[in-house]
PDB file of C-alpha atoms and ligand atoms in Angstrom:
ATOM      1  CA  ASN A   8      97.259-116.783-156.382  1.00 92.00           C
ATOM      2  CA  TYR A   9      96.974-117.248-152.655  1.00 97.00           C
ATOM      3  CA  ARG A  10      99.570-115.949-150.230  1.00 97.00           C
ATOM      4  CA  CYS A  11      99.729-119.285-148.409  1.00 96.00           C
ATOM      5  CA  ARG A  12      98.672-122.920-148.954  1.00 95.00           C
ATOM      6  CA  SER A  13      96.460-122.721-145.855  1.00 97.00           C
ATOM      7  CA  ALA A  14      93.914-121.195-148.278  1.00 98.00           C
ATOM      8  CA  PHE A  15      92.916-124.675-149.468  1.00 98.00           C
ATOM      9  CA  LYS A  16      91.857-125.758-145.974  1.00 98.00           C
ATOM     10  CA  LEU A  17      89.489-122.811-145.656  1.00 98.00           C
ATOM     11  CA  LEU A  18      88.142-123.295-149.193  1.00 98.00           C
ATOM     12  CA  GLU A  19      87.144-126.886-148.350  1.00 98.00           C
ATOM     13  CA  ILE A  20      85.325-125.730-145.217  1.00 98.00           C
ATOM     14  CA  VAL A  21      83.511-122.738-146.715  1.00 98.00           C
ATOM     15  CA  ASP A  22      82.416-124.666-149.800  1.00 98.00           C
ATOM     16  CA  LYS A  23      81.118-127.670-147.860  1.00 98.00           C
ATOM     17  CA  TYR A  24      79.243-125.641-145.216  1.00 98.00           C
ATOM     18  CA  ARG A  25      78.324-122.638-147.381  1.00 97.00           C
ATOM     19  CA  LEU A  26      80.011-120.040-145.183  1.00 98.00           C
ATOM     20  CA  LEU A  27      81.023-116.500-146.249  1.00 98.00           C
ATOM     21  CA  LYS A  28      78.190-115.038-148.297  1.00 98.00           C
ATOM     22  CA  PRO A  29      78.146-111.719-150.182  1.00 98.00           C
ATOM     23  CA  GLY A  30      77.501-108.952-147.650  1.00 98.00           C
ATOM     24  CA  ASP A  31      78.911-110.853-144.651  1.00 98.00           C
ATOM     25  CA  ASN A  32      81.119-109.052-142.135  1.00 98.00           C
ATOM     26  CA  VAL A  33      84.110-111.250-141.319  1.00 98.00           C
ATOM     27  CA  ILE A  34      86.884-111.204-138.713  1.00 98.00           C
ATOM     28  CA  ASP A  35      90.044-113.158-139.610  1.00 98.00           C
ATOM     29  CA  CYS A  36      92.150-113.896-136.496  1.00 98.00           C
ATOM     30  CA  GLY A  37      95.812-114.723-137.043  1.00 98.00           C
ATOM     31  CA  ALA A  38      95.460-113.452-140.600  1.00 98.00           C
ATOM     32  CA  ALA A  39      99.132-113.150-141.710  1.00 98.00           C
ATOM     33  CA  PRO A  40     100.233-113.547-144.461  1.00 98.00           C
ATOM     34  CA  GLY A  41      96.627-113.117-145.619  1.00 98.00           C
ATOM     35  CA  ALA A  42      95.437-116.099-147.667  1.00 98.00           C
ATOM     36  CA  TRP A  43      92.254-116.655-145.644  1.00 98.00           C
ATOM     37  CA  SER A  44      91.477-112.944-145.944  1.00 98.00           C
ATOM     38  CA  GLN A  45      91.923-113.208-149.733  1.00 98.00           C
ATOM     39  CA  ILE A  46      89.205-115.877-149.806  1.00 98.00           C
ATOM     40  CA  ALA A  47      86.968-113.855-147.498  1.00 98.00           C
ATOM     41  CA  VAL A  48      87.341-110.718-149.680  1.00 98.00           C
ATOM     42  CA  GLN A  49      86.246-112.660-152.781  1.00 98.00           C
ATOM     43  CA  ARG A  50      83.349-114.443-151.109  1.00 98.00           C
ATOM     44  CA  VAL A  51      81.800-111.539-149.199  1.00 98.00           C
ATOM     45  CA  ASN A  52      82.305-109.082-152.093  1.00 98.00           C
ATOM     46  CA  SER A  53      84.133-106.574-149.875  1.00 98.00           C
ATOM     47  CA  THR A  54      85.712-104.761-152.846  1.00 98.00           C
ATOM     48  CA  GLY A  55      82.250-104.393-154.411  1.00 97.00           C
ATOM     49  CA  ALA A  56      83.586-106.230-157.507  1.00 97.00           C
ATOM     50  CA  ASN A  57      80.046-107.452-158.170  1.00 97.00           C
ATOM     51  CA  ALA A  58      77.857-104.363-158.023  1.00 97.00           C
ATOM     52  CA  GLU A  59      74.674-106.462-157.967  1.00 98.00           C
ATOM     53  CA  LEU A  60      75.559-108.243-154.729  1.00 98.00           C
ATOM     54  CA  PRO A  61      75.703-106.857-151.190  1.00 98.00           C
ATOM     55  CA  ARG A  62      79.132-105.667-150.117  1.00 98.00           C
ATOM     56  CA  GLY A  63      80.700-107.213-147.007  1.00 98.00           C
ATOM     57  CA  THR A  64      83.608-106.325-144.731  1.00 98.00           C
ATOM     58  CA  VAL A  65      86.826-108.208-143.942  1.00 98.00           C
ATOM     59  CA  ILE A  66      88.986-107.319-140.938  1.00 98.00           C
ATOM     60  CA  GLY A  67      92.193-109.288-140.359  1.00 98.00           C
ATOM     61  CA  ILE A  68      94.240-109.224-137.140  1.00 98.00           C
ATOM     62  CA  ASP A  69      97.733-110.516-136.442  1.00 98.00           C
ATOM     63  CA  LEU A  70     100.667-110.005-134.088  1.00 98.00           C
ATOM     64  CA  LEU A  71     102.756-109.820-137.263  1.00 98.00           C
ATOM     65  CA  ASN A  72     102.615-107.356-140.108  1.00 98.00           C
ATOM     66  CA  ILE A  73     100.117-108.188-142.878  1.00 98.00           C
ATOM     67  CA  ALA A  74     100.770-106.750-146.341  1.00 98.00           C
ATOM     68  CA  PRO A  75      97.838-104.622-147.612  1.00 98.00           C
ATOM     69  CA  LEU A  76      95.048-106.359-149.525  1.00 98.00           C
ATOM     70  CA  ASP A  77      92.332-104.620-151.518  1.00 98.00           C
ATOM     71  CA  GLY A  78      88.995-105.123-149.741  1.00 98.00           C
ATOM     72  CA  ALA A  79      90.475-105.967-146.329  1.00 98.00           C
ATOM     73  CA  HIS A  80      91.207-103.800-143.306  1.00 98.00           C
ATOM     74  CA  PHE A  81      94.212-105.176-141.414  1.00 98.00           C
ATOM     75  CA  LEU A  82      95.167-104.629-137.791  1.00 98.00           C
ATOM     76  CA  SER A  83      98.831-105.626-137.752  1.00 98.00           C
ATOM     77  CA  SER A  84     100.679-105.790-134.400  1.00 98.00           C
ATOM     78  CA  HIS A  85      97.402-106.568-132.608  1.00 98.00           C
ATOM     79  CA  ASP A  86      96.753-109.408-130.173  1.00 98.00           C
ATOM     80  CA  ILE A  87      93.283-110.919-130.626  1.00 96.00           C
ATOM     81  CA  THR A  88      93.245-112.108-127.006  1.00 95.00           C
ATOM     82  CA  ASP A  89      93.532-108.472-125.819  1.00 96.00           C
ATOM     83  CA  PRO A  90      90.196-106.744-124.927  1.00 94.00           C
ATOM     84  CA  PHE A  91      91.622-103.539-126.463  1.00 96.00           C
ATOM     85  CA  THR A  92      91.590-105.321-129.842  1.00 97.00           C
ATOM     86  CA  HIS A  93      87.971-106.380-129.252  1.00 96.00           C
ATOM     87  CA  ALA A  94      87.022-102.722-128.754  1.00 96.00           C
ATOM     88  CA  ARG A  95      88.812-101.726-131.982  1.00 97.00           C
ATOM     89  CA  LEU A  96      86.888-104.414-133.855  1.00 97.00           C
ATOM     90  CA  GLN A  97      83.586-103.150-132.483  1.00 96.00           C
ATOM     91  CA  ASP A  98      84.495 -99.676-133.792  1.00 96.00           C
ATOM     92  CA  LEU A  99      85.455-100.957-137.237  1.00 97.00           C
ATOM     93  CA  LEU A 100      82.547-103.341-137.888  1.00 97.00           C
ATOM     94  CA  PRO A 101      79.338-102.044-139.469  1.00 94.00           C
ATOM     95  CA  SER A 102      76.831-101.923-136.554  1.00 93.00           C
ATOM     96  CA  ALA A 103      79.644-103.422-134.393  1.00 92.00           C
ATOM     97  CA  LYS A 104      78.580-106.924-135.457  1.00 97.00           C
ATOM     98  CA  ALA A 105      80.198-109.807-137.374  1.00 98.00           C
ATOM     99  CA  ASP A 106      78.560-112.708-139.233  1.00 98.00           C
ATOM    100  CA  VAL A 107      81.627-114.942-139.201  1.00 98.00           C
ATOM    101  CA  ILE A 108      84.778-115.211-137.055  1.00 98.00           C
ATOM    102  CA  LEU A 109      87.652-117.149-138.618  1.00 98.00           C
ATOM    103  CA  SER A 110      90.756-118.216-136.705  1.00 98.00           C
ATOM    104  CA  ASP A 111      93.781-120.004-138.092  1.00 98.00           C
ATOM    105  CA  MET A 112      95.864-118.726-135.153  1.00 97.00           C
ATOM    106  CA  ALA A 113      98.730-120.734-133.826  1.00 95.00           C
ATOM    107  CA  PRO A 114     101.134-119.883-130.990  1.00 94.00           C
ATOM    108  CA  ASN A 115     104.888-119.961-131.532  1.00 90.00           C
ATOM    109  CA  ALA A 116     106.207-123.465-130.850  1.00 88.00           C
ATOM    110  CA  SER A 117     107.689-123.776-127.351  1.00 90.00           C
ATOM    111  CA  GLY A 118     109.255-127.184-127.978  1.00 88.00           C
ATOM    112  CA  CYS A 119     106.690-128.857-125.706  1.00 91.00           C
ATOM    113  CA  LYS A 120     103.709-130.112-127.691  1.00 89.00           C
ATOM    114  CA  ASP A 121     101.325-130.346-124.729  1.00 90.00           C
ATOM    115  CA  MET A 122     102.110-126.780-123.689  1.00 92.00           C
ATOM    116  CA  ASP A 123     101.531-125.551-127.243  1.00 93.00           C
ATOM    117  CA  LYS A 124      98.214-127.391-127.475  1.00 92.00           C
ATOM    118  CA  GLU A 125      97.073-125.912-124.193  1.00 93.00           C
ATOM    119  CA  LYS A 126      98.156-122.434-125.265  1.00 95.00           C
ATOM    120  CA  LEU A 127      96.168-122.693-128.504  1.00 96.00           C
ATOM    121  CA  ILE A 128      93.058-123.905-126.651  1.00 96.00           C
ATOM    122  CA  THR A 129      93.370-120.952-124.243  1.00 95.00           C
ATOM    123  CA  MET A 130      93.617-118.594-127.236  1.00 96.00           C
ATOM    124  CA  CYS A 131      90.531-120.197-128.811  1.00 97.00           C
ATOM    125  CA  LEU A 132      88.600-119.787-125.557  1.00 97.00           C
ATOM    126  CA  THR A 133      89.129-116.013-125.802  1.00 97.00           C
ATOM    127  CA  LEU A 134      87.289-116.198-129.149  1.00 98.00           C
ATOM    128  CA  ILE A 135      84.198-117.163-127.155  1.00 97.00           C
ATOM    129  CA  ASP A 136      84.514-113.856-125.238  1.00 96.00           C
ATOM    130  CA  LEU A 137      84.959-112.067-128.561  1.00 97.00           C
ATOM    131  CA  SER A 138      81.843-113.824-129.923  1.00 97.00           C
ATOM    132  CA  GLU A 139      79.824-112.554-126.954  1.00 96.00           C
ATOM    133  CA  LYS A 140      80.791-109.017-127.906  1.00 96.00           C
ATOM    134  CA  ILE A 141      80.520-109.024-131.691  1.00 97.00           C
ATOM    135  CA  LEU A 142      78.989-112.173-133.213  1.00 97.00           C
ATOM    136  CA  LYS A 143      75.445-111.900-134.569  1.00 97.00           C
ATOM    137  CA  PRO A 144      72.872-114.459-133.431  1.00 96.00           C
ATOM    138  CA  GLY A 145      72.977-117.207-136.065  1.00 97.00           C
ATOM    139  CA  GLY A 146      76.640-116.424-136.809  1.00 98.00           C
ATOM    140  CA  SER A 147      79.519-118.864-137.338  1.00 98.00           C
ATOM    141  CA  LEU A 148      83.012-119.461-135.963  1.00 98.00           C
ATOM    142  CA  VAL A 149      85.808-121.489-137.565  1.00 98.00           C
ATOM    143  CA  CYS A 150      88.845-122.067-135.321  1.00 98.00           C
ATOM    144  CA  LYS A 151      91.972-124.127-135.615  1.00 98.00           C
ATOM    145  CA  TYR A 152      93.001-126.305-132.663  1.00 97.00           C
ATOM    146  CA  TRP A 153      95.428-129.111-132.041  1.00 95.00           C
ATOM    147  CA  ASP A 154      93.743-132.305-130.973  1.00 94.00           C
ATOM    148  CA  GLY A 155      94.521-133.386-127.418  1.00 90.00           C
ATOM    149  CA  PHE A 156      92.900-133.689-124.000  1.00 80.00           C
ATOM    150  CA  LEU A 157      91.840-130.038-123.651  1.00 92.00           C
ATOM    151  CA  ALA A 158      90.076-130.073-127.015  1.00 96.00           C
ATOM    152  CA  HIS A 159      87.006-131.464-125.243  1.00 96.00           C
ATOM    153  CA  THR A 160      86.911-128.464-122.920  1.00 96.00           C
ATOM    154  CA  LEU A 161      86.862-126.152-125.926  1.00 97.00           C
ATOM    155  CA  GLN A 162      84.244-128.279-127.692  1.00 97.00           C
ATOM    156  CA  ASN A 163      81.992-128.170-124.607  1.00 97.00           C
ATOM    157  CA  ARG A 164      82.351-124.419-124.255  1.00 97.00           C
ATOM    158  CA  LEU A 165      81.519-123.967-127.946  1.00 97.00           C
ATOM    159  CA  SER A 166      78.523-126.302-127.693  1.00 97.00           C
ATOM    160  CA  ALA A 167      77.101-124.118-124.916  1.00 96.00           C
ATOM    161  CA  VAL A 168      76.834-121.118-127.248  1.00 97.00           C
ATOM    162  CA  PHE A 169      76.554-122.577-130.774  1.00 98.00           C
ATOM    163  CA  GLY A 170      73.529-124.615-131.923  1.00 97.00           C
ATOM    164  CA  CYS A 171      75.800-126.928-133.932  1.00 98.00           C
ATOM    165  CA  VAL A 172      79.522-127.688-133.421  1.00 98.00           C
ATOM    166  CA  ARG A 173      81.562-129.973-135.673  1.00 98.00           C
ATOM    167  CA  SER A 174      85.188-131.047-135.653  1.00 98.00           C
ATOM    168  CA  LEU A 175      86.718-130.976-139.147  1.00 98.00           C
ATOM    169  CA  LYS A 176      89.924-132.310-140.657  1.00 98.00           C
ATOM    170  CA  PRO A 177      90.257-130.790-144.147  1.00 97.00           C
ATOM    171  CA  LYS A 178      91.935-132.982-146.781  1.00 97.00           C
ATOM    172  CA  ALA A 179      94.450-130.173-147.326  1.00 97.00           C
ATOM    173  CA  SER A 180      95.621-130.519-143.685  1.00 96.00           C
ATOM    174  CA  ARG A 181      98.571-132.942-143.306  1.00 96.00           C
ATOM    175  CA  LYS A 182      97.428-136.303-141.915  1.00 95.00           C
ATOM    176  CA  GLU A 183     100.361-136.498-139.474  1.00 94.00           C
ATOM    177  CA  SER A 184      99.435-133.120-137.967  1.00 93.00           C
ATOM    178  CA  ALA A 185      97.184-132.867-134.884  1.00 93.00           C
ATOM    179  CA  GLU A 186      95.659-129.786-136.537  1.00 96.00           C
ATOM    180  CA  LYS A 187      91.873-129.745-136.767  1.00 97.00           C
ATOM    181  CA  TYR A 188      89.153-127.110-136.960  1.00 98.00           C
ATOM    182  CA  PHE A 189      85.995-126.563-134.962  1.00 98.00           C
ATOM    183  CA  LEU A 190      83.061-125.122-136.885  1.00 98.00           C
ATOM    184  CA  GLY A 191      80.414-123.570-134.667  1.00 98.00           C
ATOM    185  CA  GLN A 192      77.175-122.539-136.392  1.00 98.00           C
ATOM    186  CA  MET A 193      73.940-120.924-135.244  1.00 98.00           C
ATOM    187  CA  TYR A 194      75.394-118.752-132.525  1.00 98.00           C
ATOM    188  CA  LYS A 195      72.762-118.375-129.824  1.00 96.00           C
ATOM    189  CA  ARG A 196      74.315-116.373-127.021  1.00 66.00           C
ATOM    190  CA  ILE A 197      73.075-112.778-127.080  1.00 56.00           C
ATOM    191  CA  LYS A 198      74.457-110.255-124.606  1.00 51.00           C
TER     192      LYS A 198
HETATM  193  N1  SAM B 218      95.344-118.138-142.147  1.00 74.32           N
HETATM  194  C1  SAM B 218      96.603-117.458-142.450  1.00 74.32           C
HETATM  195  C2  SAM B 218      96.688-117.356-143.955  1.00 74.32           C
HETATM  196  O1  SAM B 218      95.935-118.053-144.641  1.00 74.32           O
HETATM  197  O2  SAM B 218      97.509-116.566-144.472  1.00 74.32           O
HETATM  198  C3  SAM B 218      97.780-118.200-141.839  1.00 74.32           C
HETATM  199  C4  SAM B 218      97.803-118.057-140.331  1.00 74.32           C
HETATM  200  S1  SAM B 218      99.275-118.634-139.513  1.00 74.32           S
HETATM  201  C5  SAM B 218      99.065-120.377-139.574  1.00 74.32           C
HETATM  202  C6  SAM B 218      98.965-118.274-137.805  1.00 74.32           C
HETATM  203  C7  SAM B 218      99.082-116.808-137.412  1.00 74.32           C
HETATM  204  O3  SAM B 218      98.525-116.614-136.098  1.00 74.32           O
HETATM  205  C8  SAM B 218     100.522-116.282-137.319  1.00 74.32           C
HETATM  206  O4  SAM B 218     100.713-115.283-138.292  1.00 74.32           O
HETATM  207  C9  SAM B 218     100.613-115.705-135.895  1.00 74.32           C
HETATM  208  O5  SAM B 218     101.358-114.498-135.823  1.00 74.32           O
HETATM  209  C10 SAM B 218      99.145-115.458-135.561  1.00 74.32           C
HETATM  210  N2  SAM B 218      98.864-115.319-134.124  1.00 74.32           N
HETATM  211  C11 SAM B 218      99.288-116.108-133.113  1.00 74.32           C
HETATM  212  N3  SAM B 218      98.838-115.646-131.933  1.00 74.32           N
HETATM  213  C12 SAM B 218      98.101-114.535-132.188  1.00 74.32           C
HETATM  214  C13 SAM B 218      97.374-113.606-131.361  1.00 74.32           C
HETATM  215  N4  SAM B 218      97.322-113.746-130.033  1.00 74.32           N
HETATM  216  N5  SAM B 218      96.735-112.573-131.958  1.00 74.32           N
HETATM  217  C14 SAM B 218      96.784-112.440-133.316  1.00 74.32           C
HETATM  218  N6  SAM B 218      97.441-113.278-134.132  1.00 74.32           N
HETATM  219  C15 SAM B 218      98.106-114.319-133.583  1.00 74.32           C
END
């Protein structure tokens, strides 16, 4: 049982693009209540449930509290846009590097859709800074955004550092919602 229906959106994406392999180190941004982390734990074998496969790591971050989950390390009350959080992640990751960054983050609704869209894009742009610090060359990023005029800015910034960038609308995402996901693969920026 998943903690949240959002699980089905991630399952579609990881199955279609073969993301999250046993042994992968994964960061889950905006992880509460924890459904995406549940999928990551199973796929990367972070509990070591399958002794024959490599064992990965899952670290989830949220402003809110996240109830404990076997196989995941949660940083509750942490802001992923804060460089302090980036430093904590570097400390926690094996060799300070991640294979995959997931983000289903969303800001609190302000009542103004354009402002909310812009806020989410700004939050996603900080994931590019985070990638520079922790993402392995060849790594992947999945991030939620709300479609609108600034989405192109984000897409261009992602295309500068990922070999392949796609915009995805999972079937499990409501048609009426502007919600979409960017999938960046083959990370190429090394710092
Ligand atoms: N993927 C999650 C799951 O499957 O359980 C659901 C995520 S929910 C749609 C979005 C989350 O993003 C909220 O819990 C919110 O607190 C978090 N969030 C928003 N801004 C954040 C930030 N700056 N840093 C960390 N988390 C943030």
